Coordinates of C-alpha atoms and ligand atoms in Angstrom, one line a residue:
Chain A
X1 CA -35.8 -23.3 -12.8
X2 CA -32.4 -24.1 -14.3
X3 CA -32.1 -26.9 -11.8
X4 CA -35.3 -28.5 -12.8
X5 CA -34.4 -28.3 -16.4
X6 CA -31.1 -29.9 -15.6
X7 CA -32.6 -32.8 -13.8
X8 CA -34.6 -33.6 -17.0
X9 CA -31.8 -33.1 -19.4
X10 CA -28.8 -34.6 -17.7
X11 CA -28.7 -38.4 -18.3
X12 CA -27.0 -41.3 -16.7
X13 CA -26.6 -44.6 -18.5
X14 CA -27.0 -47.7 -16.4
X15 CA -24.7 -50.7 -16.8
X16 CA -27.5 -53.2 -16.6
X17 CA -27.0 -56.2 -14.5
X18 CA -23.3 -57.0 -15.0
X19 CA -22.2 -60.6 -14.6
X20 CA -18.4 -61.2 -14.9
X21 CA -17.5 -64.5 -13.3
X22 CA -13.9 -65.2 -12.2
X23 CA -12.0 -68.4 -11.2
X24 CA -9.5 -67.4 -8.5
X25 CA -6.5 -69.7 -7.9
X26 CA -6.2 -70.6 -4.3
X27 CA -2.8 -72.4 -4.4
X28 CA -1.6 -75.5 -2.6
X29 CA -1.9 -74.0 0.9
X30 CA -5.1 -72.3 0.4
X31 CA -6.6 -75.4 -1.0
X32 CA -5.3 -77.5 1.9
X33 CA -7.0 -75.1 4.3
X34 CA -10.3 -75.3 2.4
X35 CA -10.2 -79.1 2.0
X36 CA -9.6 -79.6 5.8
X37 CA -12.4 -77.1 6.5
X38 CA -14.8 -78.9 4.2
X39 CA -14.0 -82.5 5.0
X40 CA -13.0 -82.4 8.7
X41 CA -14.2 -79.0 10.0
X42 CA -10.6 -78.3 10.9
X43 CA -8.9 -74.9 10.8
X44 CA -5.2 -74.8 9.7
X45 CA -2.7 -72.1 10.3
X46 CA 1.0 -72.0 9.3
X47 CA 4.0 -71.1 11.5
X48 CA 7.0 -69.0 10.3
X49 CA 10.2 -70.8 11.1
X50 CA 12.0 -67.6 11.8
X51 CA 9.6 -65.4 13.9
X52 CA 7.3 -68.2 15.0
X53 CA 4.2 -66.2 14.1
X54 CA 1.2 -68.4 13.2
X55 CA -0.8 -67.1 10.2
X56 CA -4.3 -67.8 9.3
X57 CA -5.3 -68.6 6.5
X58 CA -2.0 -70.3 5.7
X59 CA 0.2 -68.7 3.0
X60 CA 3.7 -69.5 1.6
X61 CA 5.8 -66.6 2.8
X62 CA 6.1 -64.6 6.0
X63 CA 6.2 -61.1 4.6
X64 CA 8.1 -59.7 7.5
X65 CA 10.9 -62.4 7.6
X66 CA 10.6 -63.1 3.9
X67 CA 11.2 -66.8 4.4
X68 CA 9.1 -69.8 3.1
X69 CA 6.7 -71.4 5.7
X70 CA 5.8 -75.1 5.6
X71 CA 4.9 -76.0 9.2
X72 CA 1.1 -76.3 9.4
X73 CA -0.5 -75.9 12.8
X74 CA -4.0 -77.1 13.6
X75 CA -5.9 -74.3 15.3
X76 CA -8.7 -74.4 17.7
X77 CA -12.3 -73.7 16.5
X78 CA -12.5 -71.4 19.5
X79 CA -11.0 -68.0 20.0
X80 CA -11.3 -64.4 21.3
X81 CA -12.9 -61.3 19.8
X82 CA -10.1 -59.1 18.9
X83 CA -12.1 -56.2 17.4
X84 CA -15.9 -56.1 16.6
X85 CA -18.8 -54.1 15.3
X86 CA -22.5 -54.4 14.6
X87 CA -23.3 -53.5 11.0
X88 CA -26.5 -51.6 10.6
X89 CA -26.2 -50.1 7.3
X90 CA -27.4 -52.0 4.2
X91 CA -25.1 -52.3 1.2
X92 CA -24.9 -54.4 -2.0
X93 CA -22.6 -57.4 -1.5
X94 CA -20.4 -57.5 -4.7
X95 CA -20.1 -61.2 -4.4
X96 CA -23.8 -61.8 -4.7
X97 CA -25.3 -58.6 -6.1
X98 CA -27.9 -58.5 -3.3
X99 CA -28.1 -56.5 -0.2
X100 CA -26.7 -58.0 3.0
X101 CA -29.4 -58.4 5.6
X102 CA -28.7 -56.0 8.5
X103 CA -28.0 -55.8 11.4
X104 CA -25.3 -58.4 11.8
X105 CA -22.2 -58.9 13.9
X106 CA -18.7 -58.8 12.3
X107 CA -15.4 -59.3 14.0
X108 CA -11.7 -60.1 13.8
X109 CA -11.4 -63.3 15.7
X110 CA -8.1 -64.6 17.1
X111 CA -8.3 -68.3 17.1
X112 CA -6.5 -70.1 19.9
X113 CA -3.1 -71.0 18.5
X114 CA -3.1 -68.2 15.8
X115 CA -1.4 -64.8 15.8
X116 CA -3.4 -63.2 13.0
X117 CA -7.2 -62.8 12.9
X118 CA -9.9 -64.4 10.8
X119 CA -12.4 -61.8 9.8
X120 CA -16.0 -63.3 10.0
X121 CA -19.6 -63.0 11.1
X122 CA -20.7 -63.4 14.7
X123 CA -24.3 -64.3 15.5
X124 CA -24.9 -61.6 18.0
X125 CA -26.0 -58.0 17.8
X126 CA -26.1 -57.5 21.6
X127 CA -23.4 -54.9 22.5
X128 CA -23.5 -56.0 26.0
X129 CA -22.1 -59.4 25.2
X130 CA -20.6 -59.1 21.8
X131 CA -17.4 -57.1 22.7
X132 CA -13.7 -57.1 22.5
X133 CA -12.2 -60.1 24.5
X134 CA -15.4 -62.2 24.4
X135 CA -15.0 -65.9 23.7
X136 CA -16.4 -67.4 20.4
X137 CA -16.7 -70.7 18.7
X138 CA -17.0 -71.5 15.0
X139 CA -20.4 -72.8 13.7
X140 CA -19.9 -74.9 10.5
X141 CA -22.4 -75.2 7.6
X142 CA -24.0 -78.7 7.4
X143 CA -23.3 -78.8 3.6
X144 CA -19.8 -77.5 3.0
X145 CA -18.5 -76.4 -0.3
X146 CA -14.8 -75.6 0.3
X147 CA -15.0 -71.8 1.0
X148 CA -14.4 -69.5 4.0
X149 CA -18.2 -69.3 4.5
X150 CA -18.2 -73.1 5.3
X151 CA -17.8 -71.6 8.6
X152 CA -21.4 -70.2 8.9
X153 CA -20.4 -67.7 11.6
X154 CA -19.0 -67.7 15.1
X155 CA -21.1 -67.8 18.2
X156 CA -20.5 -66.4 21.7
X157 CA -19.7 -69.0 24.3
Chain B
X1 CA 19.7 -37.1 -3.8
X2 CA 17.9 -35.9 -6.8
X3 CA 16.5 -32.4 -7.7
X4 CA 14.6 -30.4 -5.1
X5 CA 10.9 -30.2 -6.0
X6 CA 8.1 -27.9 -5.1
X7 CA 4.3 -27.7 -5.6
X8 CA 3.8 -24.5 -7.7
X9 CA 0.1 -24.7 -8.5
X10 CA -3.1 -26.3 -7.3
X11 CA -6.7 -26.5 -8.6
X12 CA -9.8 -28.4 -7.5
X13 CA -13.4 -28.7 -8.2
X14 CA -16.1 -28.2 -5.6
X15 CA -17.1 -31.5 -3.8
X16 CA -20.6 -32.5 -4.6
X17 CA -22.6 -35.8 -4.0
X18 CA -23.2 -36.1 -7.7
X19 CA -21.9 -34.0 -10.7
X20 CA -24.2 -35.3 -13.4
X21 CA -23.5 -32.2 -15.4
X22 CA -20.0 -33.6 -16.3
X23 CA -18.5 -36.9 -17.2
X24 CA -15.3 -38.0 -15.6
X25 CA -13.1 -36.6 -18.4
X26 CA -14.8 -33.2 -18.1
X27 CA -14.5 -33.2 -14.4
X28 CA -10.8 -33.9 -14.7
X29 CA -10.5 -31.0 -17.2
X30 CA -12.0 -28.5 -14.7
X31 CA -9.4 -29.3 -12.1
X32 CA -6.5 -29.2 -14.6
X33 CA -7.6 -25.8 -16.0
X34 CA -7.8 -24.4 -12.5
X35 CA -4.2 -25.7 -11.6
X36 CA -2.7 -24.3 -14.8
X37 CA -4.3 -21.0 -14.1
X38 CA -3.1 -21.0 -10.5
X39 CA 0.5 -21.5 -11.7
X40 CA 0.0 -19.2 -14.7
X41 CA 1.0 -22.0 -17.2
X42 CA -0.5 -23.5 -20.2
X43 CA -0.7 -27.3 -21.0
X44 CA 2.3 -26.7 -23.4
X45 CA 4.5 -26.2 -20.3
X46 CA 3.7 -29.6 -18.8
X47 CA 6.3 -32.3 -19.4
X48 CA 4.5 -35.4 -18.0
X49 CA 1.2 -36.3 -16.4
X50 CA 0.5 -38.7 -13.4
X51 CA -3.2 -39.5 -12.9
X52 CA -5.1 -41.7 -10.5
X53 CA -8.5 -43.0 -9.3
X54 CA -9.9 -46.3 -8.3
X55 CA -11.2 -48.2 -11.3
X56 CA -13.9 -49.9 -9.5
X57 CA -15.9 -46.9 -8.6
X58 CA -16.5 -45.8 -12.2
X59 CA -16.0 -49.2 -13.8
X60 CA -13.5 -47.6 -16.4
X61 CA -10.2 -49.5 -16.6
X62 CA -8.0 -47.5 -19.0
X63 CA -8.3 -44.0 -17.4
X64 CA -4.7 -42.9 -18.5
X65 CA -5.9 -43.1 -22.1
X66 CA -9.6 -42.4 -21.8
X67 CA -9.0 -39.1 -20.0
X68 CA -6.3 -37.5 -22.2
X69 CA -8.5 -34.9 -23.7
X70 CA -9.5 -33.7 -20.2
X71 CA -6.1 -34.2 -18.5
X72 CA -4.0 -32.6 -21.3
X73 CA -2.1 -35.7 -21.7
X74 CA -2.3 -35.9 -25.5
X75 CA 1.1 -37.0 -26.8
X76 CA 2.8 -36.6 -23.4
X77 CA 4.3 -39.3 -21.1
X78 CA 1.5 -40.5 -18.7
X79 CA 1.5 -42.7 -15.6
X80 CA -1.6 -44.0 -14.0
X81 CA -1.6 -44.7 -10.3
X82 CA -4.2 -46.7 -8.3
X83 CA -3.5 -47.4 -4.7
X84 CA -6.9 -47.3 -3.0
X85 CA -7.5 -44.4 -0.4
X86 CA -3.9 -43.4 -0.9
X87 CA -4.2 -42.9 -4.6
X88 CA -4.1 -39.1 -4.4
X89 CA -1.1 -39.0 -2.2
X90 CA 0.7 -41.8 -4.3
X91 CA -0.1 -39.6 -7.4
X92 CA 1.7 -36.8 -5.6
X93 CA 4.7 -39.0 -4.6
X94 CA 4.9 -40.3 -8.2
X95 CA 4.9 -36.7 -9.6
X96 CA 7.6 -35.9 -7.0
X97 CA 9.8 -38.8 -8.1
X98 CA 9.2 -37.9 -11.8
X99 CA 10.7 -34.4 -11.1
X100 CA 13.3 -35.3 -8.5
X101 CA 14.8 -37.8 -10.9
X102 CA 15.8 -35.0 -13.1
X103 CA 13.9 -36.4 -16.2
X104 CA 11.0 -33.9 -16.1
X105 CA 10.8 -30.2 -14.9
X106 CA 7.0 -29.7 -14.7
X107 CA 4.7 -32.6 -13.9
X108 CA 0.9 -32.4 -13.6
X109 CA -0.6 -34.6 -10.9
X110 CA -4.2 -35.4 -11.2
X111 CA -6.6 -37.3 -8.8
X112 CA -10.3 -37.7 -9.4
X113 CA -13.4 -39.7 -8.5
X114 CA -17.0 -39.9 -9.3
X115 CA -18.3 -41.9 -6.4
X116 CA -21.9 -41.2 -7.4
X117 CA -21.4 -43.6 -10.3
X118 CA -21.6 -46.8 -8.1
X119 CA -22.2 -48.4 -4.8
X120 CA -19.1 -47.2 -2.8
X121 CA -19.1 -50.0 -0.2
X122 CA -19.6 -52.6 -2.8
X123 CA -16.7 -51.2 -4.9
X124 CA -14.5 -51.0 -1.8
X125 CA -15.0 -54.6 -1.1
X126 CA -13.7 -55.5 -4.5
X127 CA -10.4 -54.1 -3.5
X128 CA -9.9 -56.9 -1.0
X129 CA -9.0 -60.6 -1.3
X130 CA -11.7 -62.5 -3.2
X131 CA -11.2 -65.9 -1.5
X132 CA -10.7 -65.0 2.1
X133 CA -12.3 -61.6 2.8
X134 CA -14.9 -60.5 0.2
X135 CA -17.5 -63.1 1.4
X136 CA -17.7 -61.4 4.9
X137 CA -16.1 -58.0 4.6
X138 CA -18.3 -54.9 5.4
X139 CA -16.3 -52.4 3.4
X140 CA -14.5 -49.4 4.9
X141 CA -17.2 -48.5 7.4
X142 CA -17.1 -51.9 9.1
X143 CA -13.3 -52.1 9.1
X144 CA -12.9 -48.8 10.7
X145 CA -15.6 -49.7 13.3
X146 CA -13.5 -52.6 14.2
X147 CA -10.5 -50.3 14.8
X148 CA -12.6 -47.9 16.9
X149 CA -13.9 -50.9 19.0
X150 CA -10.3 -51.9 19.8
X151 CA -9.1 -48.4 20.5
X152 CA -12.1 -47.6 22.7
X153 CA -11.7 -50.9 24.6
X154 CA -8.0 -50.4 25.2
X155 CA -8.0 -46.8 26.3
X156 CA -11.5 -46.1 27.6
X157 CA -12.3 -43.7 24.8
X158 CA -16.0 -42.5 24.5
X159 CA -18.3 -41.8 21.7
X160 CA -18.1 -38.1 22.7
X161 CA -14.4 -38.1 22.1
X162 CA -15.1 -39.3 18.5
X163 CA -17.8 -36.8 18.0
X164 CA -15.4 -34.0 19.1
X165 CA -13.3 -34.7 16.0
X166 CA -16.3 -34.8 13.7
X167 CA -17.4 -31.4 15.1
X168 CA -13.9 -29.9 14.4
X169 CA -13.8 -31.2 10.8
X170 CA -17.3 -30.1 10.0
X171 CA -16.8 -26.6 11.5
X172 CA -13.5 -26.2 9.5
X173 CA -15.4 -27.2 6.3
X174 CA -17.6 -24.2 6.8
X175 CA -14.7 -22.1 5.9
X176 CA -13.9 -24.1 2.7
X177 CA -16.0 -23.4 -0.4
X178 CA -14.6 -26.5 -2.0
X179 CA -15.8 -28.8 0.8
X180 CA -18.6 -31.2 -0.1
X181 CA -20.4 -31.0 3.4
X182 CA -21.4 -27.6 4.6
X183 CA -23.4 -28.2 7.8
X184 CA -24.6 -24.6 8.2
X185 CA -26.8 -25.6 11.1
X186 CA -23.7 -26.0 13.2
X187 CA -22.9 -22.4 13.0
X188 CA -23.0 -20.5 16.4
X189 CA -23.7 -23.6 18.5
X190 CA -21.1 -24.2 21.2
X191 CA -18.8 -27.3 20.6
X192 CA -20.0 -29.1 23.7
X193 CA -23.6 -28.9 22.6
X194 CA -22.8 -30.0 19.1
X195 CA -21.0 -33.1 20.5
X196 CA -24.0 -33.8 22.7
X197 CA -26.3 -33.5 19.7
X198 CA -24.2 -35.9 17.6
X199 CA -24.1 -38.7 20.2
X200 CA -27.8 -38.4 21.2
X201 CA -29.7 -37.5 18.0
X202 CA -31.7 -40.3 16.5
X203 CA -31.3 -38.6 13.1
X204 CA -27.7 -39.3 13.3
X205 CA -28.1 -42.9 12.2
X206 CA -25.8 -45.7 13.6
X207 CA -24.0 -47.3 10.7
X208 CA -21.8 -49.8 12.5
X209 CA -21.4 -49.4 16.2
X210 CA -19.7 -47.2 17.4
X211 CA -19.7 -45.3 14.1
X212 CA -22.7 -43.0 13.3
X213 CA -23.3 -41.1 10.0
X214 CA -21.4 -38.1 11.5
X215 CA -18.3 -40.3 12.2
X216 CA -17.8 -41.1 8.6
X217 CA -16.6 -39.3 5.4
X218 CA -19.2 -38.7 2.7
X219 CA -19.0 -40.1 -1.0
X220 CA -18.1 -37.2 -3.2
X221 CA -17.6 -36.4 -6.9
X222 CA -14.5 -34.2 -7.4
X223 CA -11.1 -33.8 -9.1
X224 CA -7.9 -32.1 -8.1
X225 CA -4.8 -31.2 -9.9
X226 CA -1.3 -30.1 -8.6
X227 CA 1.8 -29.0 -10.5
X228 CA 5.2 -30.2 -9.3
X229 CA 8.2 -28.2 -10.6
X230 CA 11.9 -28.6 -10.2
X231 CA 14.3 -26.2 -8.4
X232 CA 15.4 -25.0 -11.8
X233 CA 12.0 -23.4 -12.6
X234 CA 9.9 -23.4 -9.3
X235 CA 10.9 -20.0 -8.0
X236 CA 9.9 -18.4 -11.3
X237 CA 6.5 -20.0 -11.2
X238 CA 5.4 -19.3 -7.6
X239 CA 6.1 -16.5 -5.2
X240 CA 6.3 -19.0 -2.4
X241 CA 6.8 -22.5 -3.7
X242 CA 5.8 -25.3 -1.4
X243 CA 8.8 -27.5 -1.2
X244 CA 8.7 -31.3 -0.7
X245 CA 10.8 -31.7 2.4
X246 CA 10.3 -35.4 2.6
X247 CA 7.9 -38.3 1.5
X248 CA 7.7 -41.9 2.1
X249 CA 5.2 -44.7 2.4
X250 CA 4.7 -48.1 4.2
X251 CA 2.7 -51.2 3.4
X252 CA 2.6 -54.1 5.9
X253 CA -0.5 -56.3 5.9
X254 CA -1.9 -58.5 3.1
X255 CA -5.2 -59.5 4.6
X256 CA -7.5 -57.4 6.7
X257 CA -7.3 -60.0 9.6
X258 CA -3.6 -59.6 9.6
X259 CA -3.8 -55.9 10.7
X260 CA -2.4 -55.3 14.2
X261 CA -5.1 -52.9 15.4
X262 CA -3.3 -52.0 18.7
X263 CA -1.5 -49.3 16.9
X264 CA -1.4 -47.8 13.4
X265 CA 2.1 -49.1 12.7
X266 CA 2.4 -48.1 9.1
X267 CA 1.5 -44.5 9.8
X268 CA 3.8 -44.3 12.8
X269 CA 6.7 -45.7 10.9
X270 CA 6.2 -43.6 7.8
X271 CA 5.7 -40.4 9.9
X272 CA 8.8 -41.0 11.9
X273 CA 11.0 -41.5 8.8
X274 CA 9.4 -38.4 7.0
X275 CA 10.1 -36.2 10.0
X276 CA 13.7 -37.5 10.3
X277 CA 14.3 -36.8 6.6
X278 CA 12.8 -33.2 6.9
X279 CA 14.9 -32.6 10.1
X280 CA 11.8 -32.2 12.3
X281 CA 12.6 -33.2 15.9
X282 CA 9.6 -31.9 17.7
X283 CA 6.6 -32.5 15.4
X284 CA 4.0 -30.7 17.6
X285 CA 6.1 -27.6 17.8
X286 CA 7.7 -27.4 14.3
X287 CA 4.7 -28.4 12.2
X288 CA 2.4 -25.5 11.4
X289 CA -0.5 -27.2 9.9
X290 CA -1.7 -30.8 9.1
X291 CA -3.8 -32.0 6.2
X292 CA -4.5 -35.6 7.3
X293 CA -6.4 -38.5 5.7
X294 CA -8.7 -39.1 8.6
X295 CA -11.5 -41.2 6.9
X296 CA -13.5 -41.4 10.2
X297 CA -13.6 -39.6 13.6
X298 CA -11.6 -41.9 15.8
X299 CA -8.6 -41.8 13.4
X300 CA -8.3 -38.1 14.6
X301 CA -7.6 -39.4 18.0
X302 CA -5.6 -42.7 17.7
X303 CA -3.5 -41.9 14.7
X304 CA -2.5 -38.4 16.1
X305 CA -0.8 -40.6 18.9
X306 CA 0.9 -42.8 16.3
X307 CA 2.2 -39.7 14.4
X308 CA 3.9 -38.7 17.7
X309 CA 1.9 -35.6 18.5
X310 CA 0.9 -37.0 22.0
X311 CA 1.3 -40.2 24.1
X312 CA -0.9 -43.3 23.5
X313 CA -4.4 -42.7 24.8
X314 CA -4.1 -38.9 25.0
X315 CA -5.5 -38.2 21.5
X316 CA -8.8 -37.1 23.1
X317 CA -7.1 -34.6 25.4
X318 CA -5.2 -33.1 22.5
X319 CA -8.4 -32.5 20.5
X320 CA -10.6 -31.4 23.6
X321 CA -7.8 -28.9 24.5
X322 CA -8.4 -27.2 21.2
X323 CA -4.8 -27.8 20.1
X324 CA -6.0 -29.0 16.7
X325 CA -8.6 -26.3 16.0
X326 CA -8.0 -23.5 13.6
X327 CA -6.3 -21.3 16.2
X328 CA -4.6 -24.0 18.1
X329 CA -1.0 -25.0 18.3
X330 CA -1.4 -27.5 15.6
X331 CA -4.4 -26.8 13.2
X332 CA -5.6 -30.1 11.7
X333 CA -7.5 -30.1 8.4
X334 CA -8.5 -26.5 8.0
X335 CA -10.1 -27.7 4.8
X336 CA -12.6 -29.8 6.7
X337 CA -10.6 -33.0 5.8
X338 CA -11.7 -36.3 4.4
X339 CA -14.7 -36.4 6.7
X340 CA -16.0 -33.3 4.8
X341 CA -15.2 -34.5 1.2
X342 CA -14.0 -37.8 0.0
X343 CA -13.7 -38.2 -3.8
X344 CA -11.4 -41.2 -3.2
X345 CA -8.8 -40.9 -5.9
X346 CA -8.6 -37.1 -5.4
X347 CA -8.7 -37.1 -1.7
X348 CA -5.0 -37.6 -0.9
X349 CA -4.0 -34.9 -3.6
X350 CA -6.4 -32.5 -2.1
X351 CA -4.5 -32.9 1.2
X352 CA -1.3 -32.1 -0.6
X353 CA -2.8 -29.1 -2.4
X354 CA -4.4 -27.7 0.6
X355 CA -1.2 -27.9 2.6
X356 CA 0.6 -26.2 -0.2
X357 CA -2.0 -23.4 -0.2
X358 CA -1.4 -22.9 3.5
X359 CA 2.4 -22.6 3.0
X360 CA 1.9 -20.2 0.0
X361 CA -0.7 -18.3 2.2
X362 CA -3.3 -18.6 -0.5
X363 CA -5.9 -20.6 1.5
X364 CA -8.3 -17.6 1.7
X365 CA -11.0 -18.0 4.3
X366 CA -9.4 -21.3 5.6
X367 CA -5.9 -19.8 5.9
X368 CA -4.3 -20.5 9.4
X369 CA -3.2 -17.4 11.1
X370 CA 0.2 -18.8 12.4
X371 CA 3.2 -18.8 10.2
X372 CA 3.6 -22.2 8.4
X373 CA 7.1 -23.6 8.0
X374 CA 6.2 -27.2 7.7
X375 CA 2.9 -28.8 6.7
X376 CA 2.2 -32.5 7.3
X377 CA 0.2 -34.7 4.9
X378 CA -1.0 -38.2 5.0
X379 CA -2.8 -40.7 2.9
X380 CA -4.5 -43.9 4.1
X381 CA -5.7 -46.9 2.3
X382 CA -7.1 -50.5 2.5
X383 CA -5.0 -52.8 4.7
X384 CA -3.7 -49.9 6.6
X385 CA -1.2 -48.7 4.2
X386 CA 0.2 -45.2 4.7
X387 CA 1.6 -42.4 2.5
X388 CA 3.1 -39.3 4.2
X389 CA 4.6 -36.1 2.8
X390 CA 6.1 -33.0 4.5
X391 CA 6.0 -29.8 2.6
X392 CA 8.1 -26.8 3.7
X393 CA 8.4 -23.1 3.1
X394 CA 12.2 -23.3 2.9
X395 CA 13.9 -24.9 0.0
X396 CA 15.5 -28.1 1.5
X397 CA 19.2 -27.9 1.8
Ligands
ZN1 ZN1 8.4 -64.6 10.1

């Protein structure tokens, strides 16, 4: 009885449809990466002068060596699946406010020439083929806006 | 070196999927009242407050001020800490530093979360880089599934191995009245059969391969509070204070894609340092109980290897050999762990409190039988950052 009464009496107040737009600074290096992606379908990394590690996306400082980086490296648009999963649960994408369509493939991809991974979508939900070590290639959007999702997804090759 | 510090009291609310009968401030108050009662103190005895949660989950961004009536922080020094999954352990570390500095004698540490108030995965995604990661990130579940895929591929680990960890956590939770998940149906069924059920049942929905519902933590509403006291007063407040033997943390990666998933390097480095500082040479033998932040099943295999409890790839053997069960050599998560309750900002502090209860021998139905000289605690968050703490029965020299 008490429980039923509680359900009627205990209120929650909804926030309504929140809309709070931001403008995030991408900086020189991030902007250069996005321009190259948009205009030339090229993927850029950056090499640390001390430890030689190639980071993607490019950033100014190698955290480990704590030195500035300025040597851009053109990366392949092909690479290897470093780790992967097939997402089957639906959740609200905070960037769009709508539920992501499931299932979809998601992976950390080590592009040829890079030492860190790009996290991105893969257009496969077949666990027999979509697995660690599989080779993939970037598929670019026809109309690119200067965003990481100008890479539409990666596809198995 | 600073003052020696001990946990002298702990209180927590029962984990629930939704506590609509209280707002956040009231929930916090329940835990604080319980902690003060446990240490036989009043709020007047408290010199300072450290409080933590993850703002995104409730959408309240000034918790330190908003919560004062519940926390007891009116006209006291307050620090707010927000570090993702590690929030509760960082709250504990911060309270420890407050006291060790000699500036405060008795500090109240509070962690809380009302995960029922928003979409947890959506909120977690907002803790990642907006330009490079949010557009394609799948929250904690997807990130952990990636790690599992890598670990399984490298060492030939099976879904049954993961399920064995899930079974341990859920069986332990049955002994803990504060745990959120109480899977009574598991009672009396042999472990092998439970594992088989978890990997074959259609009801056990696949969330992100290889992670099923049973491999993940729940989303929980709960709060916890612990009292940290200096060596000048601790022994007067608790019959057996739980002394902080060592604590440290590690951050390494900025973006998710930077994470080296071969090993959990931050946990390994933090644990190694904490064991050294506590004078622990053989962790498996010297540590009496663990309360580990294992947000999903495979962490209970791979990360055990990184802590140094066994060789790489041998996590499953450790777990199947019952070493980590309640009556094993190294009981892990007598509370049921994170996989049985995950009120995110409180979760790490619950690990600290539960470990303290084991040392004080006040853990009731979930008390381990063996004598506990050292308890090992971890917190885990976001881009693989790691908090660790070792509590000891003996006052550190
Ligand atoms: Zn470097």
